């Protein structure tokens, strides 16, 4: 069961005819409850025996902070062993249920909300709801106990339902030192291959679409390396010679098979003829498989894309010279370099968060099915830094050769309070969060922050562990503050 918050709102207007007579009240109880699935926010008339109290209930799903559009909701007011309830089969509007309860027993009770959906049942409880003997006492007590927040920012449920919005409690978690650095994106070993020329000759592209970035299939022919017309290393001549040698060796071998049975050829001579045949066949088959009359056929050994072309159409190449690199781009390596002062922390690496260089998206190592491959045991002679290598699945669309920011997280036994980075707003170097007073009222609060791992930030002071903060939609709440909106009930249908 999540944190339950019970507050009062004093939105009253007194019109005195005398001390009590003609007293007009408009005080609403603001009641909030959470479980793992739902947020319930109710505005209710103060409860008194024999008096009907209207309850305006907002039901929000915590998976997306959007209004619940259907479902049966039962609202029960329980005092001791006595209780009353009302069931509504569907909301009057998306996320809004209108109830009327008439208490029968004085005392401290609790409101119980039962939600029935196709996927199952769920219950939320809001404790310490007082029922008074008469309406006059209930209304005046509600007024006297009302909590006024002069700096509160009104942001109705209807407003938050329309945007990407969320709130959450701070997390108390292990949070070790964070090493922030930059990593180069590399193709993983086994995920990339370089195709080389097996013979010298002229490169002839197989089509006009042999360009970097082109998707290719396994076995697809890319180009040929032709030695036609060359005086030396002419593959056509070599193929003809191999074919001639193979046919002669094949004829000798077949004849020797007859002669050895008649003992005309000795076993020793037969084995020599057989060996010459098998060698000639192997040479010819290899040339025939990899070369045509036009030269070496160069095909991709795997599906992927052309990462880099090392040659141009019509260029002369030597045997063993790289022609093209082909990559699957499914698994990548992130090679980061850290300063020597962090060497004692490298054995304590627990995870890492990776952020694109445009700072738009941050992924955890777990999001990318990643792991720590290795960290250096010595300093790189080129830059005097220690390499740390991660392997990740390319779910984020990283491009080999590019760079990303990496926040390397280390293990620690110290628990600290953290909030998502999306909860923070900055003004001239000072950081703020928007603390929830009720689901429709927020307070701008300055906080002192510590380390960040790219996704979450340590809060040193300014926030309590039981205070919910806006984690998505902070800018919209800030704009609501700037607009000077004061009515927390704007947009409600009562």
Short mmCIF file of C-alpha atoms in Angstrom, two decimals:
data_model
loop_
_atom_site.label_atom_id
_atom_site.label_comp_id
_atom_site.label_asym_id
_atom_site.label_seq_id
_atom_site.Cartn_x
_atom_site.Cartn_y
_atom_site.Cartn_z
CA UNK A 1 0.00 0.00 0.00
CA UNK A 2 1.38 3.38 -0.96
CA UNK A 3 1.54 6.55 1.08
CA UNK A 4 -1.87 7.99 2.02
CA UNK A 5 -2.27 11.76 2.39
CA UNK A 6 -5.34 13.43 3.92
CA UNK A 7 -5.64 17.20 3.60
CA UNK A 8 -8.26 19.88 3.83
CA UNK A 9 -9.02 22.75 1.48
CA UNK A 10 -10.59 25.91 2.85
CA UNK A 11 -12.46 27.38 -0.10
CA UNK A 12 -15.17 28.99 1.98
CA UNK A 13 -17.11 32.21 1.76
CA UNK A 14 -18.72 33.50 4.94
CA UNK A 15 -21.83 35.60 4.64
CA UNK A 16 -22.76 36.40 8.25
CA UNK A 17 -26.26 37.36 9.19
CA UNK A 18 -25.23 36.73 12.81
CA UNK A 19 -22.59 34.64 14.51
CA UNK A 20 -23.91 31.40 13.08
CA UNK A 21 -27.21 31.86 11.32
CA UNK A 22 -26.99 32.06 7.53
CA UNK A 23 -23.40 30.85 7.62
CA UNK A 24 -22.45 29.63 4.11
CA UNK A 25 -19.76 26.96 3.87
CA UNK A 26 -17.87 25.60 0.92
CA UNK A 27 -15.12 23.65 2.65
CA UNK A 28 -14.01 20.46 0.94
CA UNK A 29 -12.03 17.59 2.37
CA UNK A 30 -9.23 16.58 0.00
CA UNK A 31 -8.46 12.90 0.38
CA UNK A 32 -5.71 11.00 -1.40
CA UNK A 33 -4.77 7.34 -1.50
CA UNK A 34 -2.39 5.10 -3.48
CA UNK A 35 -1.77 1.45 -4.09
CA UNK A 36 0.41 -0.23 -6.69
CA UNK A 37 -2.12 0.35 -9.50
CA UNK A 38 -4.14 3.47 -8.82
CA UNK A 39 -4.22 6.96 -7.40
CA UNK A 40 -7.47 8.08 -5.79
CA UNK A 41 -8.10 11.75 -5.22
CA UNK A 42 -11.45 12.70 -3.69
CA UNK A 43 -13.03 16.04 -2.82
CA UNK A 44 -15.75 15.50 -0.24
CA UNK A 45 -18.15 17.52 1.89
CA UNK A 46 -17.32 17.15 5.61
CA UNK A 47 -19.06 14.05 7.01
CA UNK A 48 -21.89 14.35 9.56
CA UNK A 49 -24.53 11.88 10.71
CA UNK A 50 -27.77 12.21 8.78
CA UNK A 51 -26.30 14.57 6.17
CA UNK A 52 -25.57 13.59 2.59
CA UNK A 53 -21.99 14.37 1.60
CA UNK A 54 -21.06 14.65 -2.05
CA UNK A 55 -17.79 12.94 -2.99
CA UNK A 56 -16.08 13.77 -6.29
CA UNK A 57 -13.60 10.97 -6.89
CA UNK A 58 -10.79 11.04 -9.47
CA UNK A 59 -9.36 7.62 -10.37
CA UNK A 60 -5.98 7.61 -12.13
CA UNK A 61 -3.95 4.63 -13.37
CA UNK A 62 -0.36 4.75 -12.14
CA UNK A 63 1.03 2.99 -15.21
CA UNK A 64 0.50 6.12 -17.33
CA UNK A 65 -1.17 8.64 -14.98
CA UNK A 66 -4.19 8.78 -17.28
CA UNK A 67 -7.86 8.66 -16.18
CA UNK A 68 -9.54 5.29 -15.75
CA UNK A 69 -12.14 5.18 -18.52
CA UNK A 70 -14.28 2.27 -17.32
CA UNK A 71 -14.82 -0.01 -14.38
CA UNK A 72 -17.02 -0.48 -11.33
CA UNK A 73 -16.04 1.48 -8.22
CA UNK A 74 -17.49 0.99 -4.72
CA UNK A 75 -16.93 3.69 -2.10
CA UNK A 76 -17.40 2.62 1.53
CA UNK A 77 -17.28 4.72 4.70
CA UNK A 78 -16.56 2.46 7.67
CA UNK A 79 -16.74 3.64 11.30
CA UNK A 80 -15.99 0.89 13.79
CA UNK A 81 -18.09 -2.09 12.78
CA UNK A 82 -20.67 0.02 10.94
CA UNK A 83 -20.42 1.02 7.32
CA UNK A 84 -22.23 2.45 4.33
CA UNK A 85 -21.37 2.06 0.68
CA UNK A 86 -22.31 3.10 -2.81
CA UNK A 87 -21.40 1.37 -6.08
CA UNK A 88 -21.13 3.03 -9.48
CA UNK A 89 -20.90 0.85 -12.57
CA UNK A 90 -19.04 3.42 -14.67
CA UNK A 91 -17.55 6.91 -14.39
CA UNK A 92 -19.69 9.93 -15.29
CA UNK A 93 -16.69 11.15 -17.27
CA UNK A 94 -13.28 9.65 -17.88
CA UNK A 95 -11.71 9.10 -14.48
CA UNK A 96 -14.48 10.88 -12.49
CA UNK A 97 -17.05 9.21 -10.21
CA UNK A 98 -19.78 11.13 -8.31
CA UNK A 99 -20.81 9.58 -4.99
CA UNK A 100 -23.20 10.58 -2.20
CA UNK A 101 -22.75 9.08 1.25
CA UNK A 102 -24.96 9.65 4.32
CA UNK A 103 -23.11 8.52 7.48
CA UNK A 104 -25.00 6.80 10.28
CA UNK A 105 -22.31 6.55 13.00
CA UNK A 106 -20.16 9.17 14.73
CA UNK A 107 -16.44 8.56 15.09
CA UNK A 108 -13.13 8.03 13.33
CA UNK A 109 -13.45 5.93 10.25
CA UNK A 110 -11.85 5.24 6.91
CA UNK A 111 -12.85 5.43 3.29
CA UNK A 112 -12.39 2.27 1.29
CA UNK A 113 -12.30 2.31 -2.51
CA UNK A 114 -12.81 -0.99 -4.35
CA UNK A 115 -12.07 -0.99 -8.06
CA UNK A 116 -13.41 -3.80 -10.24
CA UNK A 117 -11.89 -4.11 -13.72
CA UNK A 118 -11.90 -6.89 -16.29
CA UNK A 119 -8.32 -7.68 -15.29
CA UNK A 120 -9.19 -7.98 -11.58
CA UNK A 121 -9.96 -6.23 -8.32
CA UNK A 122 -8.01 -3.64 -6.40
CA UNK A 123 -8.54 -1.86 -3.07
CA UNK A 124 -7.36 1.47 -1.71
CA UNK A 125 -7.89 2.72 1.83
CA UNK A 126 -7.92 6.30 3.18
CA UNK A 127 -7.78 6.22 7.00
CA UNK A 128 -8.79 8.73 9.69
CA UNK A 129 -11.90 10.20 8.14
CA UNK A 130 -13.97 11.82 10.91
CA UNK A 131 -17.76 11.70 11.09
CA UNK A 132 -19.34 14.36 13.31
CA UNK A 133 -22.67 14.45 15.11
CA UNK A 134 -23.99 17.41 13.11
CA UNK A 135 -23.19 19.28 9.91
CA UNK A 136 -22.43 22.56 11.70
CA UNK A 137 -19.64 20.97 13.75
CA UNK A 138 -18.29 19.09 10.74
CA UNK A 139 -18.05 22.23 8.60
CA UNK A 140 -16.48 24.44 11.27
CA UNK A 141 -13.97 21.77 12.24
CA UNK A 142 -13.01 21.34 8.59
CA UNK A 143 -12.48 25.09 8.33
CA UNK A 144 -10.40 25.25 11.50
CA UNK A 145 -8.21 22.33 10.46
CA UNK A 146 -7.76 23.50 6.89
CA UNK A 147 -4.12 23.72 5.79
CA UNK A 148 -3.38 26.80 3.73
CA UNK A 149 -0.38 26.86 1.36
CA UNK A 150 0.04 30.44 0.13
CA UNK A 151 2.56 29.41 -2.54
CA UNK A 152 0.58 26.44 -3.83
CA UNK A 153 0.40 25.99 -7.61
CA UNK A 154 -2.96 24.82 -8.90
CA UNK A 155 -2.79 22.09 -11.55
CA UNK A 156 -6.00 20.14 -11.93
CA UNK A 157 -6.34 16.44 -12.66
CA UNK A 158 -7.95 17.33 -15.98
CA UNK A 159 -4.80 19.27 -16.88
CA UNK A 160 -2.40 16.52 -15.82
CA UNK A 161 -4.44 13.87 -17.66
CA UNK A 162 -3.86 15.71 -20.94
CA UNK A 163 -0.05 15.66 -20.80
CA UNK A 164 2.79 13.25 -20.13
CA UNK A 165 2.63 13.51 -16.34
CA UNK A 166 3.69 11.47 -13.32
CA UNK A 167 4.56 11.78 -9.65
CA UNK A 168 6.60 9.50 -7.43
CA UNK A 169 8.12 9.18 -4.01
CA UNK A 170 11.89 9.57 -3.71
CA UNK A 171 13.81 6.31 -3.70
CA UNK A 172 16.18 5.32 -0.93
CA UNK A 173 18.84 3.18 -2.56
CA UNK A 174 22.49 2.27 -2.69
CA UNK A 175 24.28 4.94 -4.66
CA UNK A 176 28.03 4.66 -5.06
CA UNK A 177 30.40 7.07 -6.70
CA UNK A 178 29.64 7.89 -10.32
CA UNK A 179 32.36 8.22 -12.96
CA UNK A 180 31.24 10.40 -15.86
CA UNK A 181 33.14 9.97 -19.12
CA UNK A 182 32.76 9.59 -22.89
CA UNK A 183 32.84 6.29 -24.78
CA UNK A 184 33.42 5.50 -28.44
CA UNK A 185 30.95 3.16 -30.13
CA UNK A 186 32.66 0.20 -31.82
CA UNK A 187 31.39 -2.86 -33.65
CA UNK A 188 31.57 -5.98 -31.52
CA UNK A 189 34.08 -8.66 -32.41
CA UNK A 190 32.29 -11.34 -34.42
CA UNK A 191 29.67 -8.81 -35.45
CA UNK A 192 31.85 -7.36 -38.20
CA UNK A 193 34.07 -8.84 -40.90
CA UNK A 194 36.52 -7.43 -43.43
CA UNK A 195 36.55 -9.02 -46.89
CA UNK A 196 39.93 -9.02 -48.65
CA UNK A 197 41.02 -9.65 -52.22
CA UNK A 198 42.31 -13.17 -52.83
CA UNK A 199 44.01 -12.17 -56.03
CA UNK A 200 45.43 -9.06 -57.67
CA UNK A 201 43.31 -7.31 -60.27
CA UNK A 202 40.80 -4.61 -61.09
CA UNK A 203 37.75 -4.14 -58.84
CA UNK A 204 34.43 -4.22 -60.73
CA UNK A 205 31.26 -3.42 -58.75
CA UNK A 206 28.36 -5.80 -59.31
CA UNK A 207 25.79 -2.99 -59.34
CA UNK A 208 25.19 0.69 -58.77
CA UNK A 209 23.92 0.21 -55.21
CA UNK A 210 27.21 -0.89 -53.64
CA UNK A 211 27.45 2.03 -51.22
CA UNK A 212 28.18 2.46 -47.52
CA UNK A 213 25.10 1.85 -45.37
CA UNK A 214 23.50 -0.49 -47.91
CA UNK A 215 21.72 -3.51 -46.39
CA UNK A 216 22.94 -6.81 -47.84
CA UNK A 217 22.08 -10.48 -47.48
CA UNK A 218 24.32 -13.43 -46.75
CA UNK A 219 25.98 -14.69 -49.95
CA UNK A 220 25.12 -11.56 -51.93
CA UNK A 221 27.73 -10.81 -54.61
CA UNK A 222 29.23 -7.36 -54.17
CA UNK A 223 31.90 -7.15 -56.89
CA UNK A 224 34.60 -9.07 -58.73
CA UNK A 225 38.36 -8.66 -58.86
CA UNK A 226 39.42 -9.27 -62.46
CA UNK A 227 42.93 -9.93 -63.71
CA UNK A 228 41.81 -10.25 -67.31
CA UNK A 229 44.36 -8.77 -69.70
CA UNK A 230 47.11 -8.60 -67.10
CA UNK A 231 50.47 -10.16 -67.92
CA UNK A 232 51.07 -11.33 -64.33
CA UNK A 233 48.74 -12.88 -61.78
CA UNK A 234 46.11 -13.33 -64.46
CA UNK A 235 43.41 -15.37 -62.77
CA UNK A 236 41.94 -16.45 -66.08
CA UNK A 237 45.25 -18.04 -67.04
CA UNK A 238 45.54 -19.67 -63.62
CA UNK A 239 42.02 -21.07 -63.87
CA UNK A 240 42.71 -22.48 -67.35
CA UNK A 241 45.98 -24.03 -66.17
CA UNK A 242 44.27 -25.53 -63.13
CA UNK A 243 41.48 -26.94 -65.25
CA UNK A 244 43.97 -28.52 -67.68
CA UNK A 245 46.06 -29.98 -64.86
CA UNK A 246 42.97 -31.33 -63.14
CA UNK A 247 41.62 -33.04 -66.31
CA UNK A 248 44.98 -34.66 -67.04
CA UNK A 249 45.33 -35.82 -63.41
CA UNK A 250 41.78 -37.17 -63.50
CA UNK A 251 42.48 -39.18 -66.67
CA UNK A 252 45.74 -40.55 -65.23
CA UNK A 253 43.97 -41.51 -62.03
CA UNK A 254 41.14 -43.37 -63.79
CA UNK A 255 43.64 -45.27 -65.96
CA UNK A 256 45.77 -46.13 -62.93
CA UNK A 257 42.70 -47.55 -61.17
CA UNK A 258 42.40 -50.20 -63.95
CA UNK A 259 46.10 -50.89 -64.10
CA UNK A 260 46.57 -51.34 -60.35
CA UNK A 261 43.93 -54.07 -60.31
CA UNK A 262 45.92 -55.91 -63.02
CA UNK A 263 49.14 -55.36 -61.06
CA UNK A 264 50.59 -53.42 -63.96
CA UNK A 265 51.05 -50.35 -61.72
CA UNK A 266 52.49 -50.78 -58.26
CA UNK A 267 50.60 -49.62 -55.19
CA UNK A 268 53.30 -46.99 -54.55
CA UNK A 269 52.93 -45.47 -58.01
CA UNK A 270 49.13 -45.58 -57.74
CA UNK A 271 49.19 -43.63 -54.46
CA UNK A 272 51.40 -41.00 -56.07
CA UNK A 273 49.00 -40.65 -59.02
CA UNK A 274 46.03 -40.49 -56.64
CA UNK A 275 47.68 -37.73 -54.61
CA UNK A 276 48.44 -35.68 -57.74
CA UNK A 277 44.80 -36.02 -58.79
CA UNK A 278 43.39 -34.93 -55.43
CA UNK A 279 45.74 -31.91 -55.30
CA UNK A 280 44.82 -30.83 -58.82
CA UNK A 281 41.12 -31.25 -58.02
CA UNK A 282 41.40 -29.17 -54.86
CA UNK A 283 43.20 -26.34 -56.66
CA UNK A 284 40.71 -26.34 -59.51
CA UNK A 285 37.63 -26.51 -57.23
CA UNK A 286 38.92 -23.61 -55.14
CA UNK A 287 39.54 -21.43 -58.19
CA UNK A 288 36.26 -22.44 -59.82
CA UNK A 289 34.28 -21.69 -56.64
CA UNK A 290 35.80 -18.28 -55.96
CA UNK A 291 36.66 -17.16 -59.46
CA UNK A 292 34.86 -16.94 -62.75
CA UNK A 293 36.09 -16.06 -66.18
CA UNK A 294 35.83 -12.46 -65.06
CA UNK A 295 37.88 -12.93 -61.88
CA UNK A 296 37.28 -13.34 -58.11
CA UNK A 297 33.64 -13.23 -57.07
CA UNK A 298 33.40 -11.25 -53.82
CA UNK A 299 30.31 -12.10 -51.76
CA UNK A 300 29.25 -11.20 -48.24
CA UNK A 301 29.66 -14.05 -45.74
CA UNK A 302 26.82 -12.69 -43.56
CA UNK A 303 23.75 -10.48 -43.60
CA UNK A 304 24.20 -6.92 -42.44
CA UNK A 305 25.13 -3.64 -44.02
CA UNK A 306 28.17 -2.22 -45.79
CA UNK A 307 29.95 -0.28 -43.10
CA UNK A 308 32.95 0.89 -45.12
CA UNK A 309 34.22 0.58 -48.68
CA UNK A 310 38.00 0.59 -48.96
CA UNK A 311 38.15 0.61 -52.77
CA UNK A 312 36.47 2.27 -55.72
CA UNK A 313 35.09 0.84 -58.92
CA UNK A 314 37.93 0.20 -61.40
CA UNK A 315 40.66 0.42 -58.76
CA UNK A 316 43.63 -1.99 -58.90
CA UNK A 317 44.19 -4.05 -55.74
CA UNK A 318 46.81 -6.51 -54.56
CA UNK A 319 46.03 -9.92 -53.10
CA UNK A 320 45.28 -9.55 -49.37
CA UNK A 321 44.17 -5.92 -49.66
CA UNK A 322 40.92 -5.05 -47.73
CA UNK A 323 37.95 -4.43 -49.99
CA UNK A 324 34.92 -3.86 -47.75
CA UNK A 325 33.80 -4.23 -44.13
CA UNK A 326 30.37 -5.73 -43.40
CA UNK A 327 28.67 -5.33 -40.02
CA UNK A 328 25.55 -6.83 -38.44
CA UNK A 329 25.31 -3.83 -36.07
CA UNK A 330 23.43 -5.93 -33.52
CA UNK A 331 26.01 -5.95 -30.75
CA UNK A 332 28.27 -3.03 -29.98
CA UNK A 333 31.23 -2.23 -27.77
CA UNK A 334 31.45 1.00 -25.80
CA UNK A 335 35.08 1.82 -25.08
CA UNK A 336 35.39 4.43 -22.33
CA UNK A 337 38.55 5.93 -20.85
CA UNK A 338 38.71 7.00 -17.20
CA UNK A 339 41.29 8.91 -15.22
CA UNK A 340 43.91 7.04 -13.23
CA UNK A 341 42.49 8.38 -9.93
CA UNK A 342 39.44 6.13 -10.44
CA UNK A 343 41.51 2.94 -10.72
CA UNK A 344 40.59 1.71 -7.17
CA UNK A 345 36.87 2.00 -8.07
CA UNK A 346 36.97 -0.05 -11.28
CA UNK A 347 36.62 -3.45 -9.55
CA UNK A 348 33.45 -2.05 -7.91
CA UNK A 349 31.63 -1.24 -11.16
CA UNK A 350 27.98 -2.25 -10.75
CA UNK A 351 26.37 -0.83 -13.87
CA UNK A 352 26.33 2.18 -16.17
CA UNK A 353 23.92 4.57 -17.81
CA UNK A 354 24.45 5.66 -21.40
CA UNK A 355 23.27 9.00 -22.78
CA UNK A 356 23.16 10.10 -26.41
CA UNK A 357 25.36 13.07 -27.21
CA UNK A 358 22.30 15.22 -27.90
CA UNK A 359 21.28 14.53 -24.27
CA UNK A 360 17.77 13.57 -25.38
CA UNK A 361 17.66 9.97 -24.16
CA UNK A 362 19.45 8.00 -21.43
CA UNK A 363 19.49 4.20 -21.19
CA UNK A 364 20.62 1.96 -18.37
CA UNK A 365 23.01 -0.88 -19.10
CA UNK A 366 20.18 -3.26 -18.23
CA UNK A 367 17.88 -1.60 -20.80
CA UNK A 368 20.42 -2.49 -23.50
CA UNK A 369 21.05 -6.00 -22.18
CA UNK A 370 24.62 -4.86 -21.55
CA UNK A 371 27.48 -5.97 -19.37
CA UNK A 372 30.96 -4.93 -18.35
CA UNK A 373 33.45 -6.77 -20.54
CA UNK A 374 36.70 -5.57 -19.00
CA UNK A 375 38.62 -2.72 -17.46
CA UNK A 376 42.28 -1.99 -17.99
CA UNK A 377 44.96 -3.02 -15.55
CA UNK A 378 47.41 -0.48 -16.89
CA UNK A 379 47.46 3.02 -18.33
CA UNK A 380 47.09 3.58 -22.08
CA UNK A 381 50.39 4.93 -23.43
CA UNK A 382 48.60 7.26 -25.85
CA UNK A 383 46.41 9.23 -23.44
CA UNK A 384 47.44 8.04 -19.95
CA UNK A 385 43.89 6.86 -19.24
CA UNK A 386 42.48 3.46 -18.24
CA UNK A 387 40.10 1.77 -20.74
CA UNK A 388 36.75 0.32 -19.62
CA UNK A 389 34.76 -1.69 -22.17
CA UNK A 390 31.03 -2.45 -22.16
CA UNK A 391 29.04 -4.66 -24.52
CA UNK A 392 25.44 -3.70 -25.38
CA UNK A 393 22.71 -4.71 -27.77
CA UNK A 394 22.13 -2.00 -30.34
CA UNK A 395 18.56 -1.25 -29.30
CA UNK A 396 19.27 2.46 -29.11
CA UNK A 397 20.42 2.92 -32.72
CA UNK A 398 24.01 3.81 -31.87
CA UNK A 399 26.30 4.24 -34.87
CA UNK A 400 29.76 2.62 -34.79
CA UNK A 401 32.42 5.29 -34.79
CA UNK A 402 30.24 7.72 -32.85
CA UNK A 403 30.40 8.72 -29.20
CA UNK A 404 28.09 8.56 -26.17
CA UNK A 405 28.22 9.83 -22.61
CA UNK A 406 28.65 7.15 -19.96
CA UNK A 407 27.90 7.36 -16.24
CA UNK A 408 29.73 4.44 -14.62
CA UNK A 409 28.06 3.41 -11.35
CA UNK A 410 30.02 1.74 -8.58
CA UNK A 411 28.76 -0.38 -5.68
CA UNK A 412 28.28 1.14 -2.24
CA UNK A 413 26.75 0.15 1.10
CA UNK A 414 25.54 3.70 1.71
CA UNK A 415 21.84 4.36 1.06
CA UNK A 416 20.86 7.82 -0.14
CA UNK A 417 17.66 9.51 -1.30
CA UNK A 418 17.38 9.94 -5.08
CA UNK A 419 14.84 11.28 -7.56
CA UNK A 420 14.60 10.98 -11.36
CA UNK A 421 16.52 13.67 -13.24
CA UNK A 422 13.25 14.55 -14.97
CA UNK A 423 11.95 15.84 -11.61
CA UNK A 424 14.59 18.58 -11.49
CA UNK A 425 14.31 22.05 -12.97
CA UNK A 426 17.19 24.51 -12.95
CA UNK A 427 17.19 28.28 -12.69
CA UNK A 428 20.54 30.08 -12.73
CA UNK A 429 22.36 27.13 -11.21
CA UNK A 430 19.74 26.52 -8.49
CA UNK A 431 17.70 23.30 -8.64
CA UNK A 432 14.02 22.94 -7.80
CA UNK A 433 11.39 20.21 -7.59
CA UNK A 434 7.61 20.45 -7.53
CA UNK A 435 6.34 18.78 -4.36
CA UNK A 436 2.80 17.41 -4.38
CA UNK A 437 0.55 18.89 -1.68
CA UNK A 438 -2.50 17.23 -3.20
CA UNK A 439 -2.84 15.68 -6.67
CA UNK A 440 -4.09 19.13 -7.77
CA UNK A 441 -1.77 21.36 -5.78
CA UNK A 442 2.03 21.62 -5.88
CA UNK A 443 4.78 23.59 -4.19
CA UNK A 444 8.01 24.72 -5.83
CA UNK A 445 10.86 23.65 -3.55
CA UNK A 446 14.59 24.34 -3.74
CA UNK A 447 16.76 21.26 -3.20
CA UNK A 448 20.46 20.65 -2.77
CA UNK A 449 21.67 17.85 -4.99
CA UNK A 450 24.67 15.54 -5.02
CA UNK A 451 25.85 13.03 -7.61
CA UNK A 452 23.91 11.96 -10.68
CA UNK A 453 24.14 8.76 -12.70
CA UNK A 454 22.42 10.25 -15.74
CA UNK A 455 18.99 8.91 -14.75
CA UNK A 456 18.68 9.70 -11.04
CA UNK A 457 20.20 12.36 -8.80
CA UNK A 458 21.03 12.30 -5.10
CA UNK A 459 19.06 14.80 -2.97
CA UNK A 460 21.07 16.11 -0.02
CA UNK A 461 18.42 18.40 1.50
CA UNK A 462 15.13 20.13 0.83
CA UNK A 463 12.94 17.04 0.43
CA UNK A 464 11.51 14.39 2.75
CA UNK A 465 11.24 10.74 1.86
CA UNK A 466 7.43 10.73 2.19
CA UNK A 467 6.87 13.67 -0.18
CA UNK A 468 5.82 12.92 -3.73
CA UNK A 469 7.40 15.00 -6.50
CA UNK A 470 6.45 15.62 -10.10
CA UNK A 471 8.67 13.36 -12.23
CA UNK A 472 7.07 14.08 -15.62
CA UNK A 473 5.45 17.33 -16.64
CA UNK A 474 7.44 19.69 -14.40
CA UNK A 475 7.56 22.31 -17.14
CA UNK A 476 3.76 22.34 -17.42
CA UNK A 477 3.42 22.85 -13.67
CA UNK A 478 5.97 25.66 -13.89
CA UNK A 479 3.93 27.30 -16.64
CA UNK A 480 0.81 26.96 -14.49
CA UNK A 481 2.68 28.85 -11.76
CA UNK A 482 3.60 31.59 -14.22
CA UNK A 483 -0.01 31.92 -15.38
CA UNK A 484 -1.08 32.75 -11.84
CA UNK A 485 -3.89 30.18 -11.79
CA UNK A 486 -5.35 30.07 -8.28
CA UNK A 487 -8.43 27.87 -8.62
CA UNK A 488 -7.43 24.27 -7.79
CA UNK A 489 -10.80 23.05 -9.08
CA UNK A 490 -10.47 24.49 -12.59
CA UNK A 491 -11.90 22.08 -15.12
CA UNK A 492 -13.90 20.02 -12.59
CA UNK A 493 -17.41 18.94 -13.33
CA UNK A 494 -19.21 18.91 -9.98
#
